[in-house]
Each structure stands twice: as C-alpha cells, then as structure tokens.
Coordinates of C-alpha atoms in Angstrom, one line a residue:
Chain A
X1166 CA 121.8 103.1 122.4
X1167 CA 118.1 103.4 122.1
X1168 CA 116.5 102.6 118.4
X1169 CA 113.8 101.3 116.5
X1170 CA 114.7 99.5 113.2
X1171 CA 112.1 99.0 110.6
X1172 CA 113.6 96.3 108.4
X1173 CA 111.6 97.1 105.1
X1174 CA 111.6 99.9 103.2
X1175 CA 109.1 99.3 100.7
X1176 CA 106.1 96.6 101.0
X1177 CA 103.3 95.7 97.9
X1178 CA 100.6 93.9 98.9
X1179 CA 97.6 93.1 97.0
X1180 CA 94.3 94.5 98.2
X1181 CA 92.9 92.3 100.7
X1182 CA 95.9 90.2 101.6
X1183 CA 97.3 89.9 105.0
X1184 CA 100.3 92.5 106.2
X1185 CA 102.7 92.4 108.5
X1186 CA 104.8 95.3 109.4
X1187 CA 108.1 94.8 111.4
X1188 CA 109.4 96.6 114.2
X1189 CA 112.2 95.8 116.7
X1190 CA 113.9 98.0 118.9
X1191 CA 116.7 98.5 121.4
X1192 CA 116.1 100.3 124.7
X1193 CA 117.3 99.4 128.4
X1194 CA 113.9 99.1 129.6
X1195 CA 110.2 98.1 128.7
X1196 CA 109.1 101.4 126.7
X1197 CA 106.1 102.6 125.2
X1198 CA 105.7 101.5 121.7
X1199 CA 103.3 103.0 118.8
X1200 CA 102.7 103.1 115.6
X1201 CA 101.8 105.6 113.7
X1202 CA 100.3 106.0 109.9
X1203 CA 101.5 108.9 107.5
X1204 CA 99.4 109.3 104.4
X1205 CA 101.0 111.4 101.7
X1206 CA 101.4 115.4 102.3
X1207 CA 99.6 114.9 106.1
X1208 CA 101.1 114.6 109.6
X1209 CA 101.1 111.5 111.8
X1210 CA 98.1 109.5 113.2
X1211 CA 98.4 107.4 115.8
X1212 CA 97.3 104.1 115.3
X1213 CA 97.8 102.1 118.4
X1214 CA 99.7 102.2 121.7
X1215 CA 101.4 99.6 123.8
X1216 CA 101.8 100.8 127.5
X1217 CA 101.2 97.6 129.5
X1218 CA 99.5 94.5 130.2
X1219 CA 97.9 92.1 127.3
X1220 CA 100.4 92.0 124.6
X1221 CA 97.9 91.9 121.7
X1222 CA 96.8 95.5 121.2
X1223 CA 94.2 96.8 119.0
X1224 CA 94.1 99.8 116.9
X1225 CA 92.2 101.7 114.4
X1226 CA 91.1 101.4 110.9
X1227 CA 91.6 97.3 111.5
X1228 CA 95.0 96.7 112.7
X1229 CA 96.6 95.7 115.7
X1230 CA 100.1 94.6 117.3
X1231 CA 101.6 92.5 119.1
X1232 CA 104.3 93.3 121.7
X1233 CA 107.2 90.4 122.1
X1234 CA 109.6 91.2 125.1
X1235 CA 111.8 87.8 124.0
X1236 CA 112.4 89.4 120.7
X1237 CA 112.1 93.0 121.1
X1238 CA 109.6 93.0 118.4
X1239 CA 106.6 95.3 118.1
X1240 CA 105.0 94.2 114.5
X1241 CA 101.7 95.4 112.9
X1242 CA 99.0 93.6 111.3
X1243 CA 96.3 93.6 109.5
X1244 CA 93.9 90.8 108.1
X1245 CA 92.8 92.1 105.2
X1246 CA 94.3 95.8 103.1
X1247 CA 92.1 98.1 101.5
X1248 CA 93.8 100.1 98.9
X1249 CA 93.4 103.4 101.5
X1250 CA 96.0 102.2 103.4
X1251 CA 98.5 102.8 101.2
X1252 CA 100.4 105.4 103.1
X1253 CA 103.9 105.0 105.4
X1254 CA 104.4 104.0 108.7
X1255 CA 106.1 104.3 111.7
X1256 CA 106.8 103.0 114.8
X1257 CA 108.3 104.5 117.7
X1258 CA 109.3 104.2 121.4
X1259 CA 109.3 106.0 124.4
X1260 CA 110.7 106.1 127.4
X1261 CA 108.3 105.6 130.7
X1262 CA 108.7 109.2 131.9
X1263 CA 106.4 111.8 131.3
X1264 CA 106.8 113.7 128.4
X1265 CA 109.6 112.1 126.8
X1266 CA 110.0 112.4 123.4
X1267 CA 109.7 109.3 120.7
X1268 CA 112.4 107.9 118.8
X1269 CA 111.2 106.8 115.5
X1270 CA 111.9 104.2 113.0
X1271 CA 112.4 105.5 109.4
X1272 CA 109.6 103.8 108.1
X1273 CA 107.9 101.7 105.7
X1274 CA 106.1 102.8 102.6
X1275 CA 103.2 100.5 102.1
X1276 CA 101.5 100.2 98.0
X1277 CA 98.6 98.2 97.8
X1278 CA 98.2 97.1 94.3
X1279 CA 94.8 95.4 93.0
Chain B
X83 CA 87.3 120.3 119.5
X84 CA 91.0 121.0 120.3
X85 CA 94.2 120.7 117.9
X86 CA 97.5 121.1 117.0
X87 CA 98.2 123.6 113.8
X88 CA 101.4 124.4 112.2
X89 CA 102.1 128.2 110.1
X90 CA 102.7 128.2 107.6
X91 CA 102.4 124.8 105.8
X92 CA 104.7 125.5 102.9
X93 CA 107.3 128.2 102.7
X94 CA 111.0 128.9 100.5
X95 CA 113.5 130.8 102.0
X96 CA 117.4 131.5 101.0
X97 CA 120.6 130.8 102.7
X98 CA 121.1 132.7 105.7
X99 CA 118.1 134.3 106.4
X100 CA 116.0 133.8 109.4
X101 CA 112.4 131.7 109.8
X102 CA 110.2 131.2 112.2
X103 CA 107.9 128.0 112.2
X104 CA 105.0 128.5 114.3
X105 CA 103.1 126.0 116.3
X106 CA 99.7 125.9 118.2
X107 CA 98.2 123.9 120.3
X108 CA 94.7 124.0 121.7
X109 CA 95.0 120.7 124.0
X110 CA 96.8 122.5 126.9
X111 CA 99.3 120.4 127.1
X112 CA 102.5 120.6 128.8
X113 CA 104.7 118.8 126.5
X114 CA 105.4 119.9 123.0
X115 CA 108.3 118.8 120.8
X116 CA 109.9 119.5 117.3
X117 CA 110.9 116.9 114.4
X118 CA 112.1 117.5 110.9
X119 CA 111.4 114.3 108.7
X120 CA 113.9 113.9 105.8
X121 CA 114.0 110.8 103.2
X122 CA 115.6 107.9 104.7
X123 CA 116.1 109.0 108.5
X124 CA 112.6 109.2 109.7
X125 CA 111.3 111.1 112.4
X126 CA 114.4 113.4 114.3
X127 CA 114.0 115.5 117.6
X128 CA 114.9 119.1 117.1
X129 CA 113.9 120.6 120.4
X130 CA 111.3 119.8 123.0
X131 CA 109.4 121.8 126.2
X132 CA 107.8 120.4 129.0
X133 CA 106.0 123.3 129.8
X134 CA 106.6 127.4 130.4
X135 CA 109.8 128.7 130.2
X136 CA 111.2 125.1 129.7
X137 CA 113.2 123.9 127.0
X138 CA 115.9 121.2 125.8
X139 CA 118.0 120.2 122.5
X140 CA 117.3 117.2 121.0
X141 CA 119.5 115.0 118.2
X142 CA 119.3 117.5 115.9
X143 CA 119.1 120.6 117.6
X144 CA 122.0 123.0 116.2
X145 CA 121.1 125.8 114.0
X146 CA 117.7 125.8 115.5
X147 CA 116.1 127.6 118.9
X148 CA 112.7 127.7 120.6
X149 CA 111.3 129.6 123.3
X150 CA 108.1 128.7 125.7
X151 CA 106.4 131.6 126.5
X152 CA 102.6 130.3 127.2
X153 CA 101.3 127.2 127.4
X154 CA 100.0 127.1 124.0
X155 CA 103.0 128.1 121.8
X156 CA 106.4 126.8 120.4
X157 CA 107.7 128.6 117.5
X158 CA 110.6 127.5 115.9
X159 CA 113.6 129.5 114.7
X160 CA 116.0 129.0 112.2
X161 CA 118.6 131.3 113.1
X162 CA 120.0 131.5 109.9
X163 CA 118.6 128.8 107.3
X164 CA 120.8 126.7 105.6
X165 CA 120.3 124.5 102.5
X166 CA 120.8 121.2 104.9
X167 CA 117.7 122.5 106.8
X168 CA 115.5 122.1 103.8
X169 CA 113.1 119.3 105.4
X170 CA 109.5 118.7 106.7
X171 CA 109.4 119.6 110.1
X172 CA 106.5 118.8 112.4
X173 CA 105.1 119.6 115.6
X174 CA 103.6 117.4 118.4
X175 CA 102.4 117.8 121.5
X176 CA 101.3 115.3 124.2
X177 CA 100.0 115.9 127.5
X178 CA 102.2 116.2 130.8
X179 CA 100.4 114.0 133.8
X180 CA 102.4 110.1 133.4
X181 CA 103.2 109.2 129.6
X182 CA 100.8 110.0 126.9
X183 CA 100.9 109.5 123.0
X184 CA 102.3 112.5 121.1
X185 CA 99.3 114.3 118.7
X186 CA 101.3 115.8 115.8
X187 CA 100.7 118.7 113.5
X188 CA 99.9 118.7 109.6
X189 CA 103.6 119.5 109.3
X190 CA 105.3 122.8 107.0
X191 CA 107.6 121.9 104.0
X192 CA 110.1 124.5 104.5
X193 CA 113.0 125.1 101.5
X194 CA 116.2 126.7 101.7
X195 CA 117.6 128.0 98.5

C-alpha cells in the first residue's frame, strides 16, 4: 500500500541550529514528492518539489531535500532555523499521472526555542 | 493574481443537518480535490474532480458529495453532518496538463454539535 511516514511528531530546535525533517515512503513506483509548510490557522504552502533528475532540490524560505531511491527517503533540511519557522509540516507523494491526488504524511510540528 | 478561496472559513452546525463547503478557484484548473485534516492522521482525500462533470471518492469519502459544474467550482456537501465530521477541511486544486503541485485553500474549521 502507498504511504508516507513521518517518524517524528514533535521536533525543538534552537534558533539557528541545523534541522532535519524525515520522510520515507512506500509506493510501487518513483513518485512525486513535496513538502509542504503549515503555519498555525493557514492552509498549505508548498515548499519544494521533487519530479526528476538531481536529487538535491531546493526550496523556499532556505530549505531543501534530498531524494534517496536506496532508502525511500525524502528528508528536509535546513542550515540554520529562524524562529518563523515554527509551523508543521508535511510531506507527501504522488503518483506520476496527471492529476492525481497526494497522500500525506501526518506531520511534524516543529518549535524553535531561543 | 489568481487563487484558491474557501467559504466560509469557520462555521458550527448540529447533527444531521446539511452544509455546504464552498470552494473557488481562479487558476482554471482542471483538477481540484478535497481533504479534511484531523489531529494525528494528517492530510485525508475526501473527493476529487479532474474537470466538468467529473468526479471520484477518495479514502474518506462517505457521508460527503460534490458536484463539478464549471470549471471553477467544487462545493462540498455534507449530506447530513455528523459529530465525526467535525474537522478542518481544505481545498486544493492543481492544474491538469502532466503532474503539477496541488495549491491549497486557507481551509474552513467546520463543527458538528
């Protein structure tokens, strides 16, 4: 069965430490991948995409991922947290068909303490 | 510049009465979909369209309907609300030409009393 497991529930991190969000998934072929960011009372932003080709993909506001096909791993980073990214997020896949809905993880909830 | 906006974002309702959730989209896309977020499970698909007259369930699909009438539009009914339904529930659209990332509404906090 397709899924996307997001291993922690709950990450602190002190403002301007490293993160690493984790993401793995199950799914019979290469899919889309995403993350997305939720900040408190809003709807979803997309922070970066993985279709194809290099593995290291960039994003917004600072972060990037990096796809792993050997361990179905999509995992987030970013170098340095500013207290505004406190917020949750998700990752998802997608199936390479137009229009196919996402299946999401259930997220993590990221505090940034200073 | 073009959006997605959900109506309305906050609303209480009782047991057994029906809601409509709207949803617009000023992208023109083809593909638009339905989620309800609840504590612990994420992100679940309700019901999705890829375009006019099109729709299909998704995991979590009973108790609820939607009709595609324009291109535009996919309001959500809850045919006749339950407490279980009490949830966020958000909109997303993404366009229909190869595989696109999905642009989601500001969500609506719907409660069933």
């Amino acid at each position: 069965a397709q899924s996307v497991t997001q291993p922690d529930i709950h990450i602190t991190v002190s403002e301007g430490a490293s993160l690493e969000l984790r993401c793995n998934y199950s799914y019979g072929a290469t899919p889309y991948l995403f993350w997305y960011v939720q900040s408190p009372g809003q709807g979803l932003q997309l922070l970066l995409k993985y279709f194809s080709g290099d593995t290291l993909v960039q994003g917004i506001k600072g972060f990037e991922a990096e796809f792993k096909r050997s361990q179905s791993s999509f995992n987030l980073r970013k170098p340095s947290v500013h207290w505004s990214d406190a917020a949750e997020y998700f990752c998802a896949v997608g199936a390479r068909q137009a229009g196919t809905a996402l299946i999401f993880g259930k997220g993590t909830t990221l505090s940034v303490s200073s | 510049d073009a959006e997605i906006t959900q109506s309305p974002r906050h609303k209480i309702t009782e047991t057994g009465r029906q809601v409509t959730l709207a949803c617009h989209q000023t992208w023109n896309h083809n593909n638009m979909f339905w989620y309800r977020q609840d504590l612990g499970h994420g992100l679940r698909l309700i019901h999705y369209s890829y375009g006019v007259q099109d729709t299909n369930k998704g995991e979590v699909s009973d108790g609820y309907s939607v009709s595609r009438s324009n291109t535009e539009d996919l309001p959500l009914t809850l045919e006749s609300a339950a407490s279980s339904q009490t949830s966020v529930y958000f909109c997303a659209s993404s366009a229909g030409t190869g595989f696109h990332e999905q642009y989601f509404g500001p969500g609506t906090r719907l409660t069933v009393t």
